[in-house]
Amino acid sequence: MRYLPLTDNDRADMLSAIGVGSVDDLFVDVPDAARFDGDFDLSDHMAEYQVEAKIAALAGRNISTADVPSFLGAGAYRHHIPATVDHLVQRGEFLTSYTPYQPEISQGTLQALFEFQTMVALITGMDVANASMYDGATACAEAVLMAQRITRRNKAIVSGGVHPHYREVTETQSRYLDIEIDACAPDLDGREDLAGEIGEDTACVVVQNPGVFGHVRDFGPLAEACHAAGALLVVVVTEAVSLGAIRSPGEMGADIVVAEGQSLGNAQGFGGPYVGLFAAREKYVRQMPGRLAGETVDEEGRRGWVLTLSTREQHIRREKATSNICTNSGLCALAFTIHLALLGEDGFRRLAALNHAHAVDLASRLEAVAGVEVLSDTFFNEFAVRLSGSARDAVDALAARNILAGVPAARLFGGDAGLDDILLVAVSELTRPEDMDALCAGLAEVLA
Amino acid sequence: MSGHSKDLSRPAPASPAGGIDTVHGHQALRLEEPLLFEIDNPGAVGVDLPAPNEAENRLGGLERVAPVGLPSASEPEIVRHFTRLSQKNYAIDMGTYPLGSCTMKHNPRLNEKMVRLPGFANLHPMQPVATTQGALELIDNLAHWLKALTGMPAVAMSPAAGAHGELCGVMAIRAALDDREGGPTARRRILVPDSAHGTNPATAAVCGFAVDAIPSDTRGRVDVKAFADKLDDDVAGIMITNPNTCGLFENDMIEIAALVHDAGGYFYCDGANFNAIVGRVRPGDLGIDCMHINLHKTFSTPHGGGGPGAGPVVLSDALAPFAPTPWVVHGDDGFSLVEHGADAGAAKPFGRLKGFHGQMGMFVRAYAYMLSHGRDGLRQVANDAVLNANYVMAQLSDVMTAAFEGPCMHECLFDDRFLKDSGVTTLDFAKAMIDEGYHPMTMYFPLVVHGAMLIEPTETESKRELDDFIAVVRSLVAKVKSGNSDAFAAAPRLTPRRRLDETAAARSPVLRWSPEMPAAEAAE
């Protein structure tokens, strides 16, 4: 029990200072019926090396995406994380600090969040951003709720190009709030036209760029149609690195941009913790959910940072709060900030270009494989292919050969979506030509 | 524009804390650090990447043309920047965090080592389940520990934080009521004590319920009579924190559970303070229907300057069928995942709360902590947390005023009567603690106590640390009595920044750096 500093002598001294005979006397308010004196079906405490061995054994039963050719994406990507990122986020002053409610002794976290907010605003092309959400999917749900608050309309149109998890989380979080989600059918060919669907009751249209099937689209005309009808355009980005290569959602006229920031500085980690990016036009800032770091001055006129606009938040407004969100993804946001700082303007754009070049390479190779049809004419680092058989079967067969071939669309959308033969394949800067060869050869074999 | 010339043009401190003017504003180890955007050195890179092949572009004419506007710097500059920023933070690694209602305990580094094992870090959530058996087993094992420790039959693992767990629990209540009534429930109200965390009423509202406050009684607990009077066909449920935000065990929990169940409602327990009772009380034995567990509090995953958290929710038999997707199942051929409502069999999941399966990184850390402590150690955790809090209360009660009589649980609550007529505010007192090297306690919460000061020492503080803390608080109280309120109003003086103008920050929010707004102008 090496984490517990009190010795039995300490405990005896302290009990006597309190004036009780035993620690049980401090639990007098717990009624007898509420006490548990039995034995838990759990192990006793272990030495550090024993814990390490047990957990390492579990880790060893997984196939690491770093060890085999991997083409998995669909909202979670394996990019290289510079060693500096992980070193800096593990500094105890960042790792073990609390929410920066006492600004005088939290300037490090607050300044980093201010830098994060600025970077998110820059890459999305928006005016302001918050200090992060749980993940991209929950950020998407909060964007729809925010659009309802702004427009006082209660219908959201969700494109069929939006990641199904984002749509599902949005549906879940809107379910009891008088918001109707109009979810479109999967947009496999990237030609869906939503402008005609916008009505007087439309609060927002939610689209994704690149779409879940990979298509890159210009949402400028849709933004115009939204604005003409008094609705907002919410743009989802599930791969933040794409923003280094593609015209930003802000340039296309988006009102709210939400994104998954995992790609920068954060491990795939089997799905979490991730970092939700949330950016908007300045006029909507007081309707934004979540924490915000803001600039101010101290008593001596020196520039400093505080958490601000907290009057929108649950700890002040209780049931009238903008959202119930309390925690953010502070440490993940810090990792994002450090990684993007290391990349800088040139590095960010080069990283994006590398990803795209690898995807173009893979697409050309796959186009030559019998039984594989590349569906997306435009894409960033991920696209959809139609296989001559079940995508799930192909993926399982290739996994048995130590190739992680991608994400079957049916696994995301459910088995009844009619997408059984669709596979999503993603690359990153880490994908090597021999990985692509292995995928093409493997697919050719299992589809033959 | 070079970073260095800009550095020197930064507004110099008007009157630095030490009283000694310096050129940069640097003062020995208290280093001024500009924003990244102000040390921008175009052309510098912190990551070497190979040049991409000249390939055909398939972006459909939508390639980014305009610069992003990101600052550039080399690796050593970035390391120095963030190291300097880190040095402006207080952290649990540096000293006691006597915060109430937000447990800040030692964060073992073993947890960090475990989560960085390649078999967890480089694991994609949508890999075939056959390739993630170890991860799914870990989730299943952790779920078993959570169920055993709480005495509850089911757990939803995906919520990303405590407040997200509340959302999960109240949505499960809503779904169960809708199911029972065959349509949107007619029950409109959730009862929430006036001492509750602000997230509780916010969550109830986000689930479409009206919030009805239950008063606290003179014992700092839910007034059972007032509560019973509010029960009728309109009540969907109650949300009670136990141990509560006054640091006390709600000793009428079992009676309250029976009453709310008789009235047809459900019982949500806010488990933020579970470390006070872990191993000694199973919340399931109290009759609750659901409770979130802040893994980052009770099971020591780091707070990271505000997150990430993880908030799994344990569920009773009545609510378990409504748990959100996804979840892990253990079958004959190993572990698998139920990811869609259509595959849920007899269950009726209310939906999905998060992309993918939950905060796996937090699961690994929490599991490492549980194994390290074991069932015997976790019981000792509760004992020591409660002992430490009562020790602090006993050693301060003659100079400060405890809000309620009797022993407390893992945190002790004082009010500000001892400051009366001194000219020192509760906030001043807290800021004075900063100059003594402590993070302040929680102030002005819970709202039911005037000028509340809530202190949670946690079980990972040694007696020596507690004695130092107690001596500092006692000496500050003596200083209050000596009448020098100006010294308190001026605190903190030894921090990188003095008190910051929060009103100005909110009045005209500056939430990002802009190239057209140089630092000197922004500071005016």
Short mmCIF file of C-alpha atoms in Angstrom, two decimals, chain A residues 1-6 10-11 13-15 17-18 23-31 33-37 39-46 48 51-52 54-56 58-59 61-66 72-78 82 84 86 88-100 102-109 111-112 114-115 117-119 121-123 126-129 134-135 137-138 145 163 165 168-169 172-173 175-177 216-218 243-248 251-252 267-274 282 285-286 288 291-309 314-315 318-319 321 323-332 334 337-351 353-354 356-357 360 363-364 367 374 376-380 395-396 399 404 406-407 410-414, chain B residues 10 13-17 33-38 45-47 49-53 56-72 75 78-79 81-83 85-94 97 99 102 104 106-110 112-114 116-128 131-139 144-145 148-149 160-161 163-164 167 171 174-175 178 193-194 196-199 201-203 205-208 211 221 249 251 254 276 279-282 286 302-309 337 339-340 350-362 367-369 371-377 379-384 386-388 390-391 394 407-409 431 434 439-440 443 447 459-463 466 492 495-502 504-507 509-513 519 522-523:
data_model
loop_
_atom_site.label_atom_id
_atom_site.label_comp_id
_atom_site.label_asym_id
_atom_site.label_seq_id
_atom_site.Cartn_x
_atom_site.Cartn_y
_atom_site.Cartn_z
CA MET A 1 0.00 0.00 0.00
CA ARG A 2 2.76 2.30 -1.03
CA TYR A 3 0.43 5.14 -1.97
CA LEU A 4 -0.77 5.53 1.62
CA PRO A 5 1.69 7.53 3.76
CA LEU A 6 0.10 7.07 7.19
CA ASP A 10 0.45 8.11 12.76
CA ARG A 11 -3.04 6.70 12.76
CA ASP A 13 -1.70 9.64 17.18
CA MET A 14 -4.33 11.14 14.93
CA LEU A 15 -7.20 9.16 16.43
CA ALA A 17 -5.93 13.94 18.67
CA ILE A 18 -9.46 13.62 17.32
CA VAL A 23 -11.51 4.77 12.83
CA ASP A 24 -14.86 2.98 12.98
CA ASP A 25 -15.99 5.70 15.37
CA LEU A 26 -15.64 8.15 12.49
CA PHE A 27 -18.14 6.14 10.43
CA VAL A 28 -20.93 6.50 13.02
CA ASP A 29 -23.18 8.22 10.49
CA VAL A 30 -23.23 5.10 8.34
CA PRO A 31 -26.20 3.04 9.49
CA ALA A 33 -27.65 -1.69 7.23
CA ALA A 34 -25.39 0.33 4.96
CA ARG A 35 -22.09 -1.14 6.18
CA PHE A 36 -20.34 -3.83 4.24
CA ASP A 37 -18.18 -6.10 6.30
CA ASP A 39 -15.28 -10.07 1.60
CA PHE A 40 -15.13 -8.71 -1.93
CA ASP A 41 -14.54 -11.15 -4.75
CA LEU A 42 -11.42 -9.16 -5.66
CA SER A 43 -7.69 -9.59 -5.30
CA ASP A 44 -5.56 -8.20 -2.48
CA HIS A 45 -2.98 -5.52 -3.18
CA MET A 46 0.02 -6.35 -5.35
CA GLU A 48 4.35 -2.88 -8.57
CA VAL A 51 0.66 -5.20 -11.43
CA GLU A 52 2.95 -4.45 -14.32
CA LYS A 54 -0.61 -8.55 -15.19
CA ILE A 55 -1.41 -5.48 -17.26
CA ALA A 56 1.44 -6.07 -19.72
CA LEU A 58 -3.33 -7.99 -21.25
CA ALA A 59 -1.62 -5.47 -23.53
CA ARG A 61 -2.98 -9.97 -26.20
CA ASN A 62 -3.80 -7.05 -28.48
CA ILE A 63 -2.38 -6.45 -31.93
CA SER A 64 -0.78 -3.02 -31.93
CA THR A 65 -1.44 -0.95 -35.04
CA ALA A 66 2.24 0.00 -34.94
CA LEU A 72 -7.91 1.88 -39.82
CA GLY A 73 -9.39 5.36 -39.64
CA ALA A 74 -13.06 6.37 -39.42
CA GLY A 75 -12.41 9.03 -36.81
CA ALA A 76 -9.29 7.64 -35.09
CA TYR A 77 -5.89 7.82 -36.73
CA ARG A 78 -2.35 6.72 -35.99
CA PRO A 82 7.02 13.41 -31.45
CA THR A 84 8.71 15.83 -27.00
CA ASP A 86 4.66 12.91 -24.49
CA LEU A 88 6.06 17.55 -21.84
CA VAL A 89 2.53 16.41 -21.05
CA GLN A 90 3.97 14.09 -18.42
CA ARG A 91 5.57 16.94 -16.52
CA GLY A 92 3.89 16.73 -13.16
CA GLU A 93 2.97 20.41 -13.18
CA PHE A 94 0.73 19.78 -16.19
CA LEU A 95 -0.27 16.18 -15.57
CA THR A 96 -1.26 16.50 -11.92
CA SER A 97 -2.71 20.00 -11.78
CA TYR A 98 -6.36 20.82 -11.21
CA THR A 99 -8.85 22.78 -13.29
CA PRO A 100 -7.43 26.33 -13.40
CA GLN A 102 -7.20 29.74 -9.20
CA PRO A 103 -5.64 31.66 -12.06
CA GLU A 104 -2.64 33.05 -10.18
CA ILE A 105 -1.19 29.56 -9.79
CA SER A 106 -2.54 28.13 -13.05
CA GLN A 107 -1.10 30.48 -15.64
CA GLY A 108 0.69 27.59 -17.35
CA THR A 109 -2.48 25.65 -18.06
CA GLN A 111 -1.86 30.15 -21.35
CA ALA A 112 -1.62 26.74 -23.03
CA PHE A 114 -5.39 30.17 -24.80
CA GLU A 115 -2.82 29.00 -27.34
CA GLN A 117 -8.03 28.06 -28.62
CA THR A 118 -6.08 30.27 -31.01
CA MET A 119 -4.73 27.29 -32.95
CA ALA A 121 -9.62 28.95 -34.48
CA LEU A 122 -6.81 29.24 -37.04
CA ILE A 123 -6.99 25.74 -38.49
CA MET A 126 -13.22 30.46 -37.30
CA ASP A 127 -13.13 33.42 -34.92
CA VAL A 128 -13.10 31.70 -31.54
CA ALA A 129 -12.80 28.25 -30.02
CA TYR A 134 -14.79 15.28 -24.53
CA ASP A 135 -14.45 14.25 -28.16
CA ALA A 137 -18.90 13.24 -31.36
CA THR A 138 -20.01 14.98 -28.15
CA LEU A 145 -27.91 22.18 -29.08
CA HIS A 163 -19.79 9.69 -39.06
CA HIS A 165 -21.20 7.76 -34.08
CA GLU A 168 -25.94 8.77 -32.84
CA VAL A 169 -24.44 10.84 -30.03
CA THR A 172 -29.02 10.70 -28.00
CA GLN A 173 -28.20 14.05 -26.51
CA ARG A 175 -33.62 13.08 -27.53
CA TYR A 176 -35.26 14.68 -24.52
CA LEU A 177 -34.84 18.30 -25.57
CA VAL A 216 -14.02 16.35 -50.01
CA ARG A 217 -16.73 18.87 -50.76
CA ASP A 218 -17.20 22.60 -51.09
CA LEU A 243 -7.28 21.02 -42.26
CA GLY A 244 -3.67 21.48 -43.37
CA ALA A 245 -4.56 20.51 -46.93
CA ILE A 246 -8.18 21.46 -47.47
CA ARG A 247 -9.81 24.86 -47.54
CA SER A 248 -11.06 25.51 -44.01
CA GLU A 251 -13.64 29.86 -45.56
CA MET A 252 -16.63 27.86 -46.77
CA ALA A 267 -2.67 8.13 -29.22
CA GLN A 268 -5.46 6.05 -30.74
CA GLY A 269 -5.85 4.50 -27.28
CA PHE A 270 -8.72 2.20 -28.25
CA GLY A 271 -11.07 5.15 -28.59
CA GLY A 272 -10.29 7.54 -25.77
CA PRO A 273 -9.57 9.88 -24.19
CA TYR A 274 -9.78 12.13 -27.21
CA GLU A 282 -17.49 35.46 -32.57
CA VAL A 285 -19.39 33.16 -28.20
CA ARG A 286 -21.76 33.49 -25.27
CA MET A 288 -20.64 28.23 -26.73
CA ARG A 291 -14.61 26.14 -20.71
CA LEU A 292 -12.93 29.21 -22.16
CA ALA A 293 -9.59 30.76 -21.31
CA GLY A 294 -9.54 34.51 -21.76
CA GLU A 295 -6.97 37.26 -21.65
CA THR A 296 -6.97 39.89 -18.92
CA VAL A 297 -4.57 41.83 -16.71
CA ASP A 298 -3.54 41.45 -13.11
CA GLU A 299 -3.49 44.13 -10.41
CA GLU A 300 -0.18 45.37 -11.73
CA GLY A 301 -1.31 45.64 -15.32
CA ARG A 302 0.54 42.54 -16.47
CA ARG A 303 -1.10 40.36 -19.09
CA GLY A 304 -2.50 37.11 -17.75
CA TRP A 305 -5.18 34.49 -18.32
CA VAL A 306 -8.33 33.36 -16.54
CA LEU A 307 -11.23 31.03 -17.19
CA THR A 308 -13.96 33.32 -18.41
CA LEU A 309 -17.63 33.63 -19.34
CA GLN A 314 -23.29 24.73 -14.68
CA HIS A 315 -21.47 25.75 -11.53
CA ARG A 318 -27.14 25.31 -12.49
CA GLU A 319 -30.28 24.19 -14.36
CA ALA A 321 -26.57 26.44 -17.79
CA SER A 323 -24.68 22.70 -21.10
CA ASN A 324 -24.00 20.22 -18.31
CA ILE A 325 -20.40 19.73 -19.45
CA CYS A 326 -17.88 20.29 -16.66
CA THR A 327 -14.60 18.48 -17.35
CA ASN A 328 -12.80 19.20 -20.59
CA SER A 329 -9.93 17.31 -22.23
CA GLY A 330 -7.27 19.60 -20.83
CA LEU A 331 -4.28 17.31 -21.08
CA CYS A 332 -5.24 16.06 -24.55
CA LEU A 334 -2.18 20.37 -24.32
CA THR A 337 -1.09 22.25 -28.83
CA ILE A 338 2.45 20.98 -28.37
CA HIS A 339 2.30 18.78 -31.45
CA LEU A 340 0.91 21.58 -33.60
CA ALA A 341 3.49 23.99 -32.18
CA LEU A 342 6.28 21.59 -33.15
CA LEU A 343 4.86 21.24 -36.64
CA GLY A 344 4.36 24.95 -37.15
CA GLU A 345 2.92 26.39 -40.34
CA ASP A 346 5.20 24.50 -42.71
CA GLY A 347 5.17 21.23 -40.79
CA PHE A 348 1.40 21.12 -40.50
CA ARG A 349 0.97 21.62 -44.22
CA ARG A 350 3.70 19.14 -45.05
CA LEU A 351 2.18 16.53 -42.72
CA ALA A 353 0.47 16.76 -47.89
CA LEU A 354 2.27 13.55 -46.92
CA HIS A 356 -2.73 12.94 -48.97
CA ALA A 357 0.11 11.73 -51.18
CA VAL A 360 -3.39 8.94 -53.64
CA ALA A 363 -5.96 4.55 -54.29
CA SER A 364 -3.99 4.00 -57.50
CA GLU A 367 -7.72 0.50 -58.43
CA VAL A 374 -12.43 2.90 -55.28
CA SER A 376 -14.47 8.29 -53.78
CA ASP A 377 -13.28 10.57 -56.56
CA THR A 378 -12.02 13.11 -54.03
CA PHE A 379 -10.53 12.32 -50.63
CA PHE A 380 -7.88 13.38 -48.12
CA VAL A 395 -11.19 -7.64 -42.78
CA ASP A 396 -11.37 -10.70 -40.53
CA ALA A 399 -6.56 -9.71 -39.59
CA LEU A 404 -5.59 -4.47 -40.29
CA GLY A 406 -9.73 -0.89 -42.49
CA VAL A 407 -13.17 -0.33 -41.01
CA ALA A 410 -21.43 -1.97 -41.80
CA ARG A 411 -19.67 -1.96 -38.44
CA LEU A 412 -20.18 1.81 -38.22
CA PHE A 413 -23.65 2.03 -39.74
CA GLY A 414 -25.12 -1.26 -38.55
CA ARG B 10 6.29 43.23 -24.15
CA PRO B 13 5.63 44.67 -15.20
CA ALA B 14 4.29 47.85 -13.61
CA SER B 15 5.57 46.94 -10.18
CA PRO B 16 6.90 43.43 -9.95
CA ALA B 17 6.07 41.40 -6.90
CA GLU B 33 6.88 33.54 -21.27
CA PRO B 34 5.36 35.08 -24.39
CA LEU B 35 2.68 33.37 -26.42
CA LEU B 36 3.83 30.89 -29.05
CA PHE B 37 2.59 33.34 -31.64
CA GLU B 38 4.97 35.94 -30.30
CA VAL B 45 10.61 23.60 -37.67
CA GLY B 46 10.17 21.41 -34.61
CA VAL B 47 9.40 18.23 -36.59
CA LEU B 49 9.18 15.41 -42.18
CA PRO B 50 10.19 14.03 -45.55
CA ALA B 51 9.03 15.90 -48.62
CA PRO B 52 5.87 14.36 -50.07
CA ASN B 53 6.10 12.72 -53.46
CA GLU B 56 -1.62 13.80 -58.41
CA ASN B 57 -3.86 15.90 -56.16
CA ARG B 58 -7.30 14.43 -55.52
CA LEU B 59 -8.73 17.22 -53.37
CA GLY B 60 -11.16 18.28 -56.07
CA GLY B 61 -9.89 21.82 -56.35
CA LEU B 62 -10.48 22.47 -52.66
CA GLU B 63 -6.89 22.60 -51.51
CA ARG B 64 -6.00 25.13 -48.87
CA VAL B 65 -4.50 28.23 -50.40
CA ALA B 66 -4.42 30.76 -47.59
CA PRO B 67 -1.80 30.31 -44.87
CA VAL B 68 -3.08 28.77 -41.65
CA GLY B 69 -1.24 31.32 -39.54
CA LEU B 70 0.44 28.87 -37.19
CA PRO B 71 3.64 29.98 -35.45
CA SER B 72 6.90 28.21 -36.18
CA GLU B 75 12.19 21.77 -30.90
CA ILE B 78 9.09 24.51 -27.91
CA VAL B 79 10.53 22.46 -25.04
CA HIS B 81 8.23 27.32 -23.88
CA PHE B 82 6.13 24.54 -22.40
CA THR B 83 8.56 23.82 -19.60
CA LEU B 85 4.56 27.33 -18.75
CA SER B 86 4.50 24.21 -16.62
CA GLN B 87 6.45 26.05 -13.94
CA LYS B 88 3.58 28.49 -13.58
CA ASN B 89 1.22 25.76 -12.40
CA TYR B 90 0.49 24.39 -8.97
CA ALA B 91 0.14 20.58 -9.05
CA ILE B 92 -0.41 17.63 -6.72
CA ASP B 93 3.20 16.63 -7.34
CA MET B 94 4.23 19.89 -5.67
CA TYR B 97 -4.51 20.30 -2.77
CA LEU B 99 -9.88 21.10 -2.40
CA CYS B 102 -12.77 17.36 -6.14
CA MET B 104 -6.80 15.58 -5.77
CA HIS B 106 -1.28 11.28 -5.66
CA ASN B 107 -1.18 10.18 -9.31
CA PRO B 108 1.01 7.06 -9.50
CA ARG B 109 3.40 7.01 -12.43
CA LEU B 110 2.92 3.29 -12.83
CA GLU B 112 1.13 6.34 -16.89
CA LYS B 113 3.59 3.62 -17.79
CA MET B 114 0.81 1.06 -18.22
CA ARG B 116 1.61 3.82 -22.76
CA LEU B 117 2.18 0.13 -23.44
CA PRO B 118 1.99 -0.17 -27.25
CA GLY B 119 -0.74 -2.80 -26.86
CA PHE B 120 -3.02 -0.11 -25.44
CA ALA B 121 -1.71 3.14 -26.91
CA ASN B 122 -1.61 1.89 -30.52
CA LEU B 123 -4.96 0.21 -30.47
CA HIS B 124 -7.67 1.31 -32.85
CA PRO B 125 -11.24 1.18 -31.49
CA MET B 126 -12.56 -0.47 -34.66
CA GLN B 127 -10.01 -3.25 -35.01
CA PRO B 128 -11.58 -6.69 -35.31
CA THR B 131 -7.22 -8.49 -32.21
CA THR B 132 -8.23 -6.58 -29.05
CA GLN B 133 -9.01 -9.37 -26.60
CA GLY B 134 -6.67 -8.00 -23.92
CA ALA B 135 -8.26 -4.56 -24.03
CA LEU B 136 -11.78 -5.95 -23.86
CA GLU B 137 -10.77 -8.20 -20.98
CA LEU B 138 -9.35 -5.21 -19.12
CA ILE B 139 -12.63 -3.33 -19.56
CA HIS B 144 -16.21 -6.35 -12.39
CA TRP B 145 -14.31 -4.31 -9.80
CA ALA B 148 -18.27 -5.53 -6.81
CA LEU B 149 -17.20 -2.38 -4.95
CA ALA B 160 -16.29 10.53 -20.48
CA ALA B 161 -16.52 12.42 -17.18
CA ALA B 163 -21.08 15.12 -15.52
CA HIS B 164 -21.27 12.88 -18.59
CA LEU B 167 -26.21 12.47 -18.20
CA MET B 171 -31.10 9.39 -19.44
CA ARG B 174 -35.87 8.84 -18.46
CA ALA B 175 -35.73 5.84 -20.80
CA ASP B 178 -40.81 6.18 -20.95
CA PRO B 193 -30.75 18.97 -2.87
CA ASP B 194 -29.82 22.63 -2.62
CA ALA B 196 -25.76 19.59 -4.90
CA HIS B 197 -23.01 20.03 -7.42
CA GLY B 198 -24.15 22.41 -10.18
CA THR B 199 -23.87 19.65 -12.71
CA PRO B 201 -29.49 20.41 -11.91
CA ALA B 202 -27.84 21.11 -15.28
CA THR B 203 -28.01 17.43 -16.16
CA ALA B 205 -32.46 20.08 -17.34
CA VAL B 206 -30.53 18.67 -20.31
CA CYS B 207 -32.68 15.54 -20.02
CA GLY B 208 -35.83 17.63 -20.22
CA VAL B 211 -35.49 20.80 -11.19
CA ARG B 221 -28.30 16.58 5.11
CA PHE B 249 -22.83 10.72 4.99
CA ASN B 251 -27.65 8.63 6.84
CA ILE B 254 -32.15 3.75 2.67
CA ALA B 276 -14.70 8.18 1.37
CA GLY B 279 -14.56 -0.88 0.49
CA ARG B 280 -16.76 -0.02 3.48
CA VAL B 281 -20.15 0.82 1.97
CA ARG B 282 -21.62 -0.65 -1.19
CA LEU B 286 -28.49 1.79 -0.01
CA PRO B 302 -4.60 12.49 -13.34
CA HIS B 303 -6.68 15.63 -13.57
CA GLY B 304 -4.43 17.10 -16.28
CA GLY B 305 -5.39 20.72 -15.71
CA GLY B 306 -9.08 20.02 -16.12
CA GLY B 307 -9.42 16.67 -17.80
CA PRO B 308 -9.85 14.19 -19.33
CA GLY B 309 -12.01 12.36 -16.86
CA LEU B 337 -18.72 -5.73 -28.38
CA GLU B 339 -22.19 -1.64 -30.81
CA HIS B 340 -25.71 -1.18 -32.18
CA PHE B 350 -31.17 4.72 -24.86
CA GLY B 351 -28.49 5.52 -27.43
CA ARG B 352 -24.80 6.30 -27.67
CA LEU B 353 -23.00 8.84 -25.50
CA LYS B 354 -19.56 9.05 -27.03
CA GLY B 355 -17.62 8.20 -30.13
CA PHE B 356 -16.17 4.70 -29.68
CA HIS B 357 -16.07 2.72 -26.41
CA GLY B 358 -15.14 5.10 -23.61
CA GLN B 359 -12.04 6.48 -21.94
CA MET B 360 -9.83 3.41 -22.33
CA GLY B 361 -6.75 5.32 -21.24
CA MET B 362 -8.46 6.09 -17.96
CA TYR B 367 -7.27 -0.68 -13.13
CA ALA B 368 -3.58 -0.35 -12.33
CA TYR B 369 -4.52 1.64 -9.24
CA LEU B 371 -4.70 -3.81 -8.53
CA SER B 372 -2.05 -1.88 -6.64
CA HIS B 373 -4.38 -1.26 -3.72
CA GLY B 374 -6.44 -4.42 -3.87
CA ARG B 375 -9.60 -4.93 -1.84
CA ASP B 376 -7.64 -4.56 1.39
CA GLY B 377 -5.94 -1.35 0.31
CA ARG B 379 -10.76 -0.19 2.37
CA GLN B 380 -7.71 1.45 3.91
CA VAL B 381 -8.11 4.29 1.38
CA ALA B 382 -11.54 5.10 2.80
CA ASN B 383 -10.28 4.81 6.37
CA ASP B 384 -7.33 7.11 5.78
CA VAL B 386 -11.83 9.88 6.60
CA LEU B 387 -9.13 9.92 9.26
CA ASN B 388 -7.20 12.71 7.54
CA ASN B 390 -11.36 14.45 10.73
CA TYR B 391 -7.83 15.15 11.93
CA ALA B 394 -10.22 18.49 14.96
CA PRO B 407 -17.42 13.54 12.44
CA CYS B 408 -17.13 14.25 8.76
CA MET B 409 -16.28 11.88 5.95
CA LYS B 431 -5.52 33.89 -1.79
CA ILE B 434 -1.39 30.67 -2.13
CA HIS B 439 -3.72 25.62 -3.45
CA PRO B 440 -6.74 27.12 -1.71
CA MET B 443 -14.68 28.36 -1.25
CA LEU B 447 -24.01 27.15 -1.35
CA GLU B 459 -5.66 9.74 1.89
CA THR B 460 -2.33 10.33 0.15
CA GLU B 461 -1.30 13.18 2.46
CA SER B 462 1.10 12.26 5.23
CA LYS B 463 0.62 13.36 8.84
CA LEU B 466 -1.24 17.75 7.32
CA PRO B 492 -1.18 36.62 -3.50
CA THR B 495 2.85 34.26 -7.74
CA PRO B 496 3.72 34.80 -11.42
CA ARG B 497 0.63 37.04 -11.51
CA ARG B 498 -1.24 38.95 -8.82
CA ARG B 499 -5.02 38.82 -8.69
CA LEU B 500 -6.42 38.84 -12.19
CA ASP B 501 -9.30 40.97 -13.40
CA GLU B 502 -11.98 38.40 -14.14
CA ALA B 504 -12.73 42.70 -17.47
CA ALA B 505 -12.08 39.30 -19.06
CA ALA B 506 -15.79 38.56 -19.19
CA ARG B 507 -16.90 42.04 -20.23
CA PRO B 509 -13.71 38.57 -24.00
CA VAL B 510 -10.35 38.08 -25.72
CA LEU B 511 -10.27 34.35 -26.36
CA ARG B 512 -7.47 34.12 -28.90
CA TRP B 513 -4.37 35.85 -30.11
CA ALA B 519 0.44 42.07 -26.86
CA ALA B 522 -4.09 43.80 -25.65
CA ALA B 523 -2.70 44.51 -22.21
#
